[in-house]
Coordinates of C-alpha atoms in Angstrom, one line a residue:
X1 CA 154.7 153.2 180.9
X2 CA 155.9 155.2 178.3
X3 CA 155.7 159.4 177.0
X4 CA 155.4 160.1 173.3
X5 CA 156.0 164.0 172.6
X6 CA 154.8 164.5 168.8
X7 CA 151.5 162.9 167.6
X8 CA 152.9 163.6 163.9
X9 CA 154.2 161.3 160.9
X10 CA 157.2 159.8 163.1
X11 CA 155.1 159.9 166.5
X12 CA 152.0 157.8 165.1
X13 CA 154.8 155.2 163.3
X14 CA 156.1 155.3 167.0
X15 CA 153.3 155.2 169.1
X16 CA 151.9 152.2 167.0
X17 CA 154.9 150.5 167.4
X18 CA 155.3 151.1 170.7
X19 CA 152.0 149.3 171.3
X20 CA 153.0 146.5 169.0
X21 CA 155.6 146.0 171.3
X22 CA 153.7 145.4 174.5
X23 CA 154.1 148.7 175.9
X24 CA 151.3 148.6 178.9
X25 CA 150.1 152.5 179.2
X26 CA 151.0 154.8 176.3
X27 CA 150.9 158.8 177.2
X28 CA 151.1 161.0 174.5
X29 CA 151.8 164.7 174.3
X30 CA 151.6 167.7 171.4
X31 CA 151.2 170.9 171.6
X32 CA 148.5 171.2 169.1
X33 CA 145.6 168.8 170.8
X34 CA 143.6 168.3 168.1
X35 CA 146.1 166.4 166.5
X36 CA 147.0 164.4 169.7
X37 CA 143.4 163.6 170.2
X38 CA 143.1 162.8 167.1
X39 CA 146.2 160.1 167.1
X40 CA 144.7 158.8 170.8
X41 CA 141.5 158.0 169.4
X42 CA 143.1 155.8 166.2
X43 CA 145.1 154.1 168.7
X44 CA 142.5 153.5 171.2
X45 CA 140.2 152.2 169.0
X46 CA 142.9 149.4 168.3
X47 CA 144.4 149.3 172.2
X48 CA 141.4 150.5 174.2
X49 CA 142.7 151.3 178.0
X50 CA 146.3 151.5 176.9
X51 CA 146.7 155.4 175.7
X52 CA 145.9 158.7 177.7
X53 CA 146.5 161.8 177.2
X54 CA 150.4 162.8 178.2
X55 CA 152.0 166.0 179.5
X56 CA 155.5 167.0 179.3
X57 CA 156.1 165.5 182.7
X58 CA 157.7 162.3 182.4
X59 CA 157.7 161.4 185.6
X60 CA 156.3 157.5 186.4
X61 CA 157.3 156.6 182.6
X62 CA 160.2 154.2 182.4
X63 CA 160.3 155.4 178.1
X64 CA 160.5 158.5 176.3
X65 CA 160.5 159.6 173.0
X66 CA 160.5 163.2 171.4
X67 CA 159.2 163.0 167.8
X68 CA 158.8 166.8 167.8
X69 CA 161.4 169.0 165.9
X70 CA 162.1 170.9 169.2
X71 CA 166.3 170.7 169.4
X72 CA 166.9 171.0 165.7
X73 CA 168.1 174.5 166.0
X74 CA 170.0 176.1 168.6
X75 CA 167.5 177.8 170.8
X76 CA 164.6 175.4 170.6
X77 CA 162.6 174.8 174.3
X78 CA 163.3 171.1 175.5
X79 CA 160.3 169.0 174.0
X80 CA 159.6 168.2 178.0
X81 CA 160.6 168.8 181.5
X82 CA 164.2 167.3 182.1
X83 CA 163.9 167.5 185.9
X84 CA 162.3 164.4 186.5
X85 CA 164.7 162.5 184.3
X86 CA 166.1 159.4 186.5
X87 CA 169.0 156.7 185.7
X88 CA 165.7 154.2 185.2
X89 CA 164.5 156.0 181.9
X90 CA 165.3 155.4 178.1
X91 CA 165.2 158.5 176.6
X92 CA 165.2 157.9 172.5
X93 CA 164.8 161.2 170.1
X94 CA 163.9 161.3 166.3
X95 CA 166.4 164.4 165.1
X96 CA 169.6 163.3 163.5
X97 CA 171.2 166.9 163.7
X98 CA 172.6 167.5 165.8
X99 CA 172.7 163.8 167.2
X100 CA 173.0 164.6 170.5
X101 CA 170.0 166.9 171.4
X102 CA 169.9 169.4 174.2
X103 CA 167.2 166.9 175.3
X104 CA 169.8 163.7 174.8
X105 CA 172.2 165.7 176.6
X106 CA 170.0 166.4 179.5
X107 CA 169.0 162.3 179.2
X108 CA 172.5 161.8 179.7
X109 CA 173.5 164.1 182.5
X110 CA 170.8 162.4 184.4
X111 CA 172.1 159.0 183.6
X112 CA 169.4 157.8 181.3
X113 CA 170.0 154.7 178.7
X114 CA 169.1 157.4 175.0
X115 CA 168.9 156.7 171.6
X116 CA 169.8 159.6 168.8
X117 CA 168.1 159.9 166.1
X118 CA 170.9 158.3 163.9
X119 CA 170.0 155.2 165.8
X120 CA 167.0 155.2 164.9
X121 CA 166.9 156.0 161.6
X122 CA 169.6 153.2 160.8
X123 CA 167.6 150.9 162.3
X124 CA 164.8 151.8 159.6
X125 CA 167.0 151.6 157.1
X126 CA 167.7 148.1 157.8
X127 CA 164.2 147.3 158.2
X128 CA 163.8 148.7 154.5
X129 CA 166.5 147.2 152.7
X130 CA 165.0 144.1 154.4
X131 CA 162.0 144.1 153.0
X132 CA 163.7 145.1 149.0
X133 CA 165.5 142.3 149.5
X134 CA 162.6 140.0 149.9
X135 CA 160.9 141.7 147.0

């Protein structure tokens, strides 16, 4: 089971990808819910029974990922509640400044597998130049 926080650009890319992958129950959360519902009903009309509407909870989910800008700047609320954060969840995050997150951080203390955001986007890049390079 996995939480998406963000139903934007990088959170639909995710979420789709996510349910490429084989993920069994998507949840996703945003703070403006026309837009999630919105992103829920795309995906469901491709995965039907496979995506719900999240909350900031993560509790049950064995993946996470904040697409939201929330951590860029110093101050920012955590994208979701780090309480329930156990040694069992992968905790991955989109921002690439700072690379470690107050969210990552909290991931961390709690002994959670993460992924920055600088991860990620290398990973992307490869995926890119991959593709030029067949071109």
């Amino acid at each position: 089971r996995a939480l998406l926080v963000g139903a934007g650009g990088a959170g639909s890319a995710i979420a789709l990808a996510l349910l490429d992958a084989g993920v069994a129950t998507l949840a996703i959360h945003d703070a403006d819910n026309t837009r999630r519902d919105a992103l829920i009903a795309r995906l469901s009309a491709r995965y039907p029974g496979r995506v719900a509407i999240g909350s900031s909870d993560p509790t049950g989910c064995t993946f996470i990922a904040n697409a939201t800008p929330a951590g860029m700047r110093d101050g920012d609320p955590l994208p979701l509640k780090v309480e329930p954060l156990q040694p069992t969840m992968f905790v991955g995050d989109v921002i690439t400044v700072p690379e470690v997150t107050p969210l990552l951080a909290a991931a961390r203390r709690a002994g959670c597998t993460t992924q920055t955001g600088v991860g990620m986007f290398n990973e992307v890049a490869k995926l890119v130049v991959a593709f030029y390079a067949e071109r």
